[in-house]
Structure formats: C-alpha cells, structure tokens
PDB file of C-alpha atoms in Angstrom:
ATOM      1  CA  MET A 134     -36.186   2.916  -9.986  1.00  0.00           C
ATOM      2  CA  ASP A 135     -37.979   6.386  -9.850  1.00  0.00           C
ATOM      3  CA  GLY A 136     -41.282   4.466  -9.681  1.00  0.00           C
ATOM      4  CA  GLN A 137     -40.820   2.958 -13.053  1.00  0.00           C
ATOM      5  CA  THR A 138     -40.473  -0.752 -13.750  1.00  0.00           C
ATOM      6  CA  TYR A 139     -37.741  -1.892 -16.079  1.00  0.00           C
ATOM      7  CA  ASN A 140     -37.527  -5.295 -17.871  1.00  0.00           C
ATOM      8  CA  THR A 141     -34.057  -6.993 -17.629  1.00  0.00           C
ATOM      9  CA  SER A 142     -32.826  -9.803 -19.839  1.00  0.00           C
ATOM     10  CA  GLY A 143     -31.932 -13.011 -18.004  1.00  0.00           C
ATOM     11  CA  LYS A 144     -32.654 -14.320 -14.585  1.00  0.00           C
ATOM     12  CA  ASP A 145     -30.460 -11.888 -12.722  1.00  0.00           C
ATOM     13  CA  GLY A 146     -30.490  -8.571 -14.765  1.00  0.00           C
ATOM     14  CA  GLY A 147     -26.884  -7.929 -15.220  1.00  0.00           C
ATOM     15  CA  SER A 148     -24.642  -9.146 -12.258  1.00  0.00           C
ATOM     16  CA  LEU A 149     -21.282 -10.672 -13.037  1.00  0.00           C
ATOM     17  CA  SER A 150     -21.420 -12.407  -9.676  1.00  0.00           C
ATOM     18  CA  VAL A 151     -23.788 -15.262 -10.858  1.00  0.00           C
ATOM     19  CA  GLY A 152     -21.360 -16.199 -13.658  1.00  0.00           C
ATOM     20  CA  ASP A 153     -23.372 -15.838 -16.773  1.00  0.00           C
ATOM     21  CA  ALA A 154     -21.521 -14.463 -19.785  1.00  0.00           C
ATOM     22  CA  SER A 155     -24.330 -12.799 -21.738  1.00  0.00           C
ATOM     23  CA  LYS A 156     -26.181 -10.035 -20.047  1.00  0.00           C
ATOM     24  CA  THR A 157     -27.058  -8.063 -23.115  1.00  0.00           C
ATOM     25  CA  GLY A 158     -30.046 -10.101 -24.594  1.00  0.00           C
ATOM     26  CA  PHE A 159     -28.251 -10.348 -27.903  1.00  0.00           C
ATOM     27  CA  TYR A 160     -28.531 -14.104 -27.853  1.00  0.00           C
ATOM     28  CA  GLN A 161     -32.289 -13.735 -27.547  1.00  0.00           C
ATOM     29  CA  ARG A 162     -32.603 -11.446 -30.573  1.00  0.00           C
ATOM     30  CA  LYS A 163     -30.588 -13.358 -33.122  1.00  0.00           C
ATOM     31  CA  PHE A 164     -32.902 -14.744 -35.774  1.00  0.00           C
ATOM     32  CA  LEU A 165     -35.977 -12.988 -34.251  1.00  0.00           C
ATOM     33  CA  ASP A 166     -38.719 -11.857 -36.555  1.00  0.00           C
ATOM     34  CA  GLU A 167     -38.404  -8.116 -35.926  1.00  0.00           C
ATOM     35  CA  SER A 168     -41.791  -7.403 -37.552  1.00  0.00           C
ATOM     36  CA  LEU A 169     -43.847  -9.030 -34.656  1.00  0.00           C
ATOM     37  CA  THR A 170     -45.688  -6.468 -32.633  1.00  0.00           C
ATOM     38  CA  ASP A 171     -48.275  -8.441 -30.684  1.00  0.00           C
ATOM     39  CA  TYR A 172     -46.767  -9.667 -27.603  1.00  0.00           C
ATOM     40  CA  THR A 173     -50.122 -10.263 -25.603  1.00  0.00           C
ATOM     41  CA  ASN A 174     -50.065 -14.054 -25.918  1.00  0.00           C
ATOM     42  CA  ILE A 175     -47.513 -16.773 -26.233  1.00  0.00           C
ATOM     43  CA  ASP A 176     -48.459 -17.740 -29.904  1.00  0.00           C
ATOM     44  CA  ALA A 177     -47.770 -14.063 -31.092  1.00  0.00           C
ATOM     45  CA  LYS A 178     -44.269 -14.140 -29.567  1.00  0.00           C
ATOM     46  CA  ARG A 179     -43.238 -17.067 -31.768  1.00  0.00           C
ATOM     47  CA  SER A 180     -41.199 -16.339 -34.822  1.00  0.00           C
ATOM     48  CA  SER A 181     -41.647 -17.901 -38.245  1.00  0.00           C
ATOM     49  CA  THR A 182     -38.030 -17.072 -39.019  1.00  0.00           C
ATOM     50  CA  PRO A 183     -36.420 -20.485 -39.553  1.00  0.00           C
ATOM     51  CA  TRP A 184     -33.459 -21.433 -37.466  1.00  0.00           C
ATOM     52  CA  VAL A 185     -30.261 -21.477 -39.321  1.00  0.00           C
ATOM     53  CA  VAL A 186     -28.747 -25.005 -39.305  1.00  0.00           C
ATOM     54  CA  PHE A 187     -26.240 -24.720 -42.147  1.00  0.00           C
ATOM     55  CA  ARG A 188     -24.657 -21.479 -43.471  1.00  0.00           C
ATOM     56  CA  LEU A 189     -23.080 -21.235 -46.967  1.00  0.00           C
ATOM     57  CA  ALA A 190     -19.868 -20.430 -45.382  1.00  0.00           C
ATOM     58  CA  GLU A 191     -19.769 -23.488 -43.150  1.00  0.00           C
ATOM     59  CA  ILE A 192     -20.315 -25.686 -46.241  1.00  0.00           C
ATOM     60  CA  TYR A 193     -17.335 -24.023 -47.830  1.00  0.00           C
ATOM     61  CA  LEU A 194     -15.268 -24.420 -44.806  1.00  0.00           C
ATOM     62  CA  ASN A 195     -16.269 -28.153 -44.328  1.00  0.00           C
ATOM     63  CA  ARG A 196     -15.049 -28.918 -48.024  1.00  0.00           C
ATOM     64  CA  ALA A 197     -11.932 -26.871 -47.538  1.00  0.00           C
ATOM     65  CA  GLU A 198     -11.083 -28.627 -44.418  1.00  0.00           C
ATOM     66  CA  ALA A 199     -11.705 -31.981 -45.909  1.00  0.00           C
ATOM     67  CA  CYS A 200      -9.513 -31.187 -48.933  1.00  0.00           C
ATOM     68  CA  MET A 201      -6.681 -30.050 -46.722  1.00  0.00           C
ATOM     69  CA  GLU A 202      -6.948 -33.171 -44.417  1.00  0.00           C
ATOM     70  CA  LEU A 203      -6.903 -35.519 -47.579  1.00  0.00           C
ATOM     71  CA  ASN A 204      -4.197 -33.264 -49.202  1.00  0.00           C
ATOM     72  CA  ARG A 205      -6.111 -33.507 -52.453  1.00  0.00           C
ATOM     73  CA  HIS A 206      -8.015 -30.788 -54.422  1.00  0.00           C
ATOM     74  CA  LEU A 207      -6.121 -28.077 -52.707  1.00  0.00           C
ATOM     75  CA  ASP A 208      -7.358 -25.702 -55.488  1.00  0.00           C
ATOM     76  CA  VAL A 209     -10.829 -26.307 -54.418  1.00  0.00           C
ATOM     77  CA  ALA A 210      -9.865 -25.629 -50.716  1.00  0.00           C
ATOM     78  CA  LEU A 211      -8.292 -22.338 -51.783  1.00  0.00           C
ATOM     79  CA  LYS A 212     -11.213 -21.272 -53.850  1.00  0.00           C
ATOM     80  CA  ASP A 213     -13.658 -21.998 -50.828  1.00  0.00           C
ATOM     81  CA  ILE A 214     -11.529 -20.182 -48.360  1.00  0.00           C
ATOM     82  CA  ASN A 215     -11.220 -17.050 -50.769  1.00  0.00           C
ATOM     83  CA  GLU A 216     -14.966 -17.156 -51.424  1.00  0.00           C
ATOM     84  CA  ILE A 217     -15.485 -16.384 -47.659  1.00  0.00           C
ATOM     85  CA  ARG A 218     -12.660 -14.042 -47.313  1.00  0.00           C
ATOM     86  CA  GLY A 219     -13.724 -12.153 -50.437  1.00  0.00           C
ATOM     87  CA  ARG A 220     -17.310 -11.697 -49.235  1.00  0.00           C
ATOM     88  CA  ALA A 221     -15.864 -10.190 -46.023  1.00  0.00           C
ATOM     89  CA  GLY A 222     -13.413  -7.970 -47.874  1.00  0.00           C
ATOM     90  CA  ILE A 223     -10.404  -9.718 -46.417  1.00  0.00           C
ATOM     91  CA  LYS A 224      -7.207 -10.352 -48.351  1.00  0.00           C
ATOM     92  CA  LEU A 225      -7.359 -13.420 -50.362  1.00  0.00           C
ATOM     93  CA  LEU A 226      -4.828 -16.280 -49.696  1.00  0.00           C
ATOM     94  CA  THR A 227      -2.622 -17.697 -52.241  1.00  0.00           C
ATOM     95  CA  ALA A 228      -1.800 -21.362 -52.790  1.00  0.00           C
ATOM     96  CA  GLY A 229       1.483 -20.860 -50.971  1.00  0.00           C
ATOM     97  CA  ASN A 230      -0.036 -19.656 -47.753  1.00  0.00           C
ATOM     98  CA  LEU A 231      -2.960 -21.969 -47.482  1.00  0.00           C
ATOM     99  CA  THR A 232      -2.424 -24.470 -44.631  1.00  0.00           C
ATOM    100  CA  LEU A 233      -4.752 -26.599 -42.535  1.00  0.00           C
ATOM    101  CA  ASP A 234      -4.252 -24.213 -39.500  1.00  0.00           C
ATOM    102  CA  LYS A 235      -5.413 -21.257 -41.892  1.00  0.00           C
ATOM    103  CA  VAL A 236      -8.579 -23.168 -42.668  1.00  0.00           C
ATOM    104  CA  ARG A 237      -9.106 -23.913 -38.847  1.00  0.00           C
ATOM    105  CA  HIS A 238      -8.588 -20.310 -38.105  1.00  0.00           C
ATOM    106  CA  GLU A 239     -11.182 -19.323 -40.860  1.00  0.00           C
ATOM    107  CA  ARG A 240     -13.792 -21.715 -38.874  1.00  0.00           C
ATOM    108  CA  LYS A 241     -12.778 -20.008 -35.597  1.00  0.00           C
ATOM    109  CA  VAL A 242     -13.572 -16.586 -36.929  1.00  0.00           C
ATOM    110  CA  GLU A 243     -16.536 -17.346 -39.173  1.00  0.00           C
ATOM    111  CA  LEU A 244     -18.367 -19.912 -37.133  1.00  0.00           C
ATOM    112  CA  ALA A 245     -17.544 -18.921 -33.515  1.00  0.00           C
ATOM    113  CA  GLU A 246     -21.074 -18.642 -32.194  1.00  0.00           C
ATOM    114  CA  LYS A 247     -21.792 -22.340 -32.223  1.00  0.00           C
ATOM    115  CA  HIS A 248     -19.127 -24.445 -33.837  1.00  0.00           C
ATOM    116  CA  ARG A 249     -15.857 -23.802 -31.923  1.00  0.00           C
ATOM    117  CA  TYR A 250     -16.532 -26.257 -29.008  1.00  0.00           C
ATOM    118  CA  TRP A 251     -17.369 -29.020 -31.490  1.00  0.00           C
ATOM    119  CA  ASP A 252     -14.480 -28.298 -33.767  1.00  0.00           C
ATOM    120  CA  LEU A 253     -12.002 -28.448 -30.829  1.00  0.00           C
ATOM    121  CA  LYS A 254     -13.526 -31.627 -29.755  1.00  0.00           C
ATOM    122  CA  ARG A 255     -13.475 -33.131 -33.263  1.00  0.00           C
ATOM    123  CA  TRP A 256      -9.743 -32.130 -33.766  1.00  0.00           C
ATOM    124  CA  ARG A 257      -8.884 -33.681 -30.360  1.00  0.00           C
ATOM    125  CA  LEU A 258      -7.577 -30.238 -29.162  1.00  0.00           C
ATOM    126  CA  ALA A 259     -10.270 -29.432 -26.539  1.00  0.00           C
ATOM    127  CA  HIS A 260      -8.254 -31.020 -23.462  1.00  0.00           C
ATOM    128  CA  LEU A 261      -5.315 -28.644 -24.097  1.00  0.00           C
ATOM    129  CA  ASP A 262      -4.980 -25.513 -22.112  1.00  0.00           C
ATOM    130  CA  VAL A 263      -6.498 -22.391 -23.545  1.00  0.00           C
ATOM    131  CA  SER A 264      -2.924 -20.952 -23.957  1.00  0.00           C
ATOM    132  CA  LYS A 265      -2.296 -23.809 -26.421  1.00  0.00           C
ATOM    133  CA  GLY A 266      -5.632 -23.473 -28.249  1.00  0.00           C
ATOM    134  CA  GLY A 267      -7.754 -25.825 -26.131  1.00  0.00           C
ATOM    135  CA  LEU A 268     -10.656 -25.251 -23.791  1.00  0.00           C
ATOM    136  CA  THR A 269      -9.188 -26.307 -20.408  1.00  0.00           C
ATOM    137  CA  ASN A 270      -8.829 -23.179 -18.132  1.00  0.00           C
ATOM    138  CA  PHE A 271     -11.086 -21.035 -20.412  1.00  0.00           C
ATOM    139  CA  ARG A 272     -13.177 -18.410 -18.599  1.00  0.00           C
ATOM    140  CA  GLY A 273     -14.264 -15.951 -21.256  1.00  0.00           C
ATOM    141  CA  THR A 274     -15.493 -12.457 -20.693  1.00  0.00           C
ATOM    142  CA  ALA A 275     -18.850 -10.972 -20.156  1.00  0.00           C
ATOM    143  CA  LEU A 276     -20.544  -7.928 -21.640  1.00  0.00           C
ATOM    144  CA  CYS A 277     -22.791  -6.206 -19.071  1.00  0.00           C
ATOM    145  CA  PRO A 278     -25.278  -3.442 -20.014  1.00  0.00           C
ATOM    146  CA  TYR A 279     -26.379  -0.996 -17.348  1.00  0.00           C
ATOM    147  CA  TYR A 280     -29.187   1.539 -17.860  1.00  0.00           C
ATOM    148  CA  ASN A 281     -28.742   4.972 -16.294  1.00  0.00           C
ATOM    149  CA  VAL A 282     -32.215   6.296 -15.353  1.00  0.00           C
ATOM    150  CA  LYS A 283     -31.105   9.971 -14.998  1.00  0.00           C
ATOM    151  CA  SER A 284     -29.288  10.154 -18.273  1.00  0.00           C
ATOM    152  CA  GLY A 285     -31.387   7.699 -20.157  1.00  0.00           C
ATOM    153  CA  LYS A 286     -28.362   6.083 -21.542  1.00  0.00           C
ATOM    154  CA  TYR A 287     -26.815   2.554 -21.398  1.00  0.00           C
ATOM    155  CA  THR A 288     -23.353   1.911 -20.269  1.00  0.00           C
ATOM    156  CA  PHE A 289     -21.552  -1.400 -21.371  1.00  0.00           C
ATOM    157  CA  GLU A 290     -18.798  -2.932 -19.304  1.00  0.00           C
ATOM    158  CA  THR A 291     -16.686  -5.902 -19.867  1.00  0.00           C
ATOM    159  CA  GLY A 292     -15.651  -8.276 -17.034  1.00  0.00           C
ATOM    160  CA  VAL A 293     -14.833 -11.779 -16.096  1.00  0.00           C
ATOM    161  CA  PRO A 294     -17.749 -13.797 -14.924  1.00  0.00           C
ATOM    162  CA  GLU A 295     -17.267 -15.603 -11.587  1.00  0.00           C
ATOM    163  CA  LYS A 296     -17.475 -18.983 -13.185  1.00  0.00           C
ATOM    164  CA  ARG A 297     -15.103 -21.688 -12.483  1.00  0.00           C
ATOM    165  CA  LYS A 298     -12.597 -22.345 -15.152  1.00  0.00           C
ATOM    166  CA  ARG A 299     -13.596 -24.875 -17.830  1.00  0.00           C
ATOM    167  CA  LEU A 300     -12.019 -28.304 -17.574  1.00  0.00           C
ATOM    168  CA  PHE A 301     -12.168 -30.628 -20.572  1.00  0.00           C
ATOM    169  CA  LEU A 302     -10.676 -33.988 -19.758  1.00  0.00           C
ATOM    170  CA  GLU A 303      -9.577 -36.441 -22.470  1.00  0.00           C
ATOM    171  CA  LYS A 304     -12.319 -38.774 -21.536  1.00  0.00           C
ATOM    172  CA  ASN A 305     -14.788 -36.055 -22.511  1.00  0.00           C
ATOM    173  CA  TYR A 306     -14.178 -36.919 -26.172  1.00  0.00           C
ATOM    174  CA  TYR A 307     -16.270 -40.231 -25.581  1.00  0.00           C
ATOM    175  CA  THR A 308     -19.543 -41.013 -24.117  1.00  0.00           C
ATOM    176  CA  VAL A 309     -19.881 -43.392 -21.150  1.00  0.00           C
ATOM    177  CA  PHE A 310     -21.730 -46.537 -21.721  1.00  0.00           C
ATOM    178  CA  ARG A 311     -24.399 -47.526 -19.144  1.00  0.00           C
ATOM    179  CA  ALA A 312     -23.930 -50.856 -17.344  1.00  0.00           C
ATOM    180  CA  GLU A 313     -27.180 -52.246 -19.073  1.00  0.00           C
ATOM    181  CA  ASP A 314     -25.603 -51.363 -22.541  1.00  0.00           C
ATOM    182  CA  LEU A 315     -22.494 -53.194 -21.694  1.00  0.00           C
ATOM    183  CA  SER A 316     -24.394 -56.180 -20.319  1.00  0.00           C
ATOM    184  CA  THR A 317     -26.076 -56.796 -23.721  1.00  0.00           C
ATOM    185  CA  ASN A 318     -22.865 -57.626 -25.515  1.00  0.00           C
ATOM    186  CA  PRO A 319     -19.925 -59.432 -23.869  1.00  0.00           C
ATOM    187  CA  LEU A 320     -17.518 -58.075 -26.401  1.00  0.00           C
ATOM    188  CA  MET A 321     -18.436 -54.417 -25.776  1.00  0.00           C
ATOM    189  CA  VAL A 322     -15.952 -52.550 -23.634  1.00  0.00           C
ATOM    190  CA  GLN A 323     -16.271 -49.191 -21.705  1.00  0.00           C
ATOM    191  CA  ASN A 324     -14.922 -45.980 -23.523  1.00  0.00           C
ATOM    192  CA  PRO A 325     -11.562 -44.820 -22.264  1.00  0.00           C
ATOM    193  CA  GLY A 326     -11.490 -43.013 -18.948  1.00  0.00           C
ATOM    194  CA  TYR A 327     -14.666 -44.463 -17.581  1.00  0.00           C
ATOM    195  CA  GLY A 328     -13.411 -47.607 -15.856  1.00  0.00           C
ATOM    196  CA  ASN A 329     -14.371 -51.165 -16.819  1.00  0.00           C
TER     197      ASN A 329
END
C-alpha cells in the first residue's frame, strides 16, 4: 500500500476466510528472546530462550488434582491451589469450597494455552458437546489485526473463523493399532471404535 511493503504474520495476512484463529503473531513471540537484533541470517533468528515444558503452577495443579482424585491429603491440595490463586491476587479458597471441579477450573484458566485439549481427553470429557464442557462442536474465535496506513494505527477485530466445528469421537481417546502390530500377537485386539 502507498508504495510500501508490509510484513504480515502467517500465510494469509489476516483473513478469517481461511479459518486460522491467530492472525496477531502473538503465538510467534511467546518465549522469544527480545534482545536479538541481527535478523540477516537464520542462525541469528534462533533464540537461546529455553522452551517452557513445566511451570510451577502446573506442578501445583498436578498434585492438587491427584489429592482430590484420591480423596487424601486435601490440605495439600488446598495449599497448592491457594498458592496459585494468591500469586494472581485471587480470593483464596477454603477447605469447604475446594472440589475436584474447582481444581479442574484452575487448570482451565492457568494452563489454557497448551493443556486444555489433553486435560479434557484425560478426563474423558472431550467427546461431550462444548455446551457440556467438551470439545465437540467447538469453533473458537479469532483476533484479527488490521493496519490502517493512513492513520498509522492497528485495529483489532474478533470474529469466528470459517473452520468446521470440531468433532471428537469416543474412539479418539485411543490410538488405532496397525495390522502389522496386531499380527505380531494373536492375543492383541484393536482399540474400541476401530473395528477388528
């Protein structure tokens, strides 16, 4: 525009019509080493910032969930949840209002960026409709940035990407065995939902 070239993030530059949910480039900047300045070669673009595999909050949440599932050490579960809530400035829970659903909700809000799918799958809730807390029929929303050349400002709009709705079948909890895997052991049977 106006004889200038603008860089866009992603393969399509901001259209909802192709169905991608992230047009902002925010995903690309997470965990990026902001001190890098030389972008003339591929090696300079690499970051020495380590990828976060476990966060302390996840460790607390894992232990709290295990305590709740076992119905033991509930005082530890309460302490773990309140450690996370206190750090965020959220009202602390009491022993009387700590439930497994509260722990699961804490996981949802604290670890949404990469754990939600796996949590719902592990809890065997993913096949439920999104209105019941599952993944089926989930569409999500997109945040699309548009740069106005004349004003020099960005406008951010939300919308629903033109993706199909998500469908999670009960058989998706399992992995299909290949025929050659099954043939190695006559006692081995195919996982549910994948035939014989």
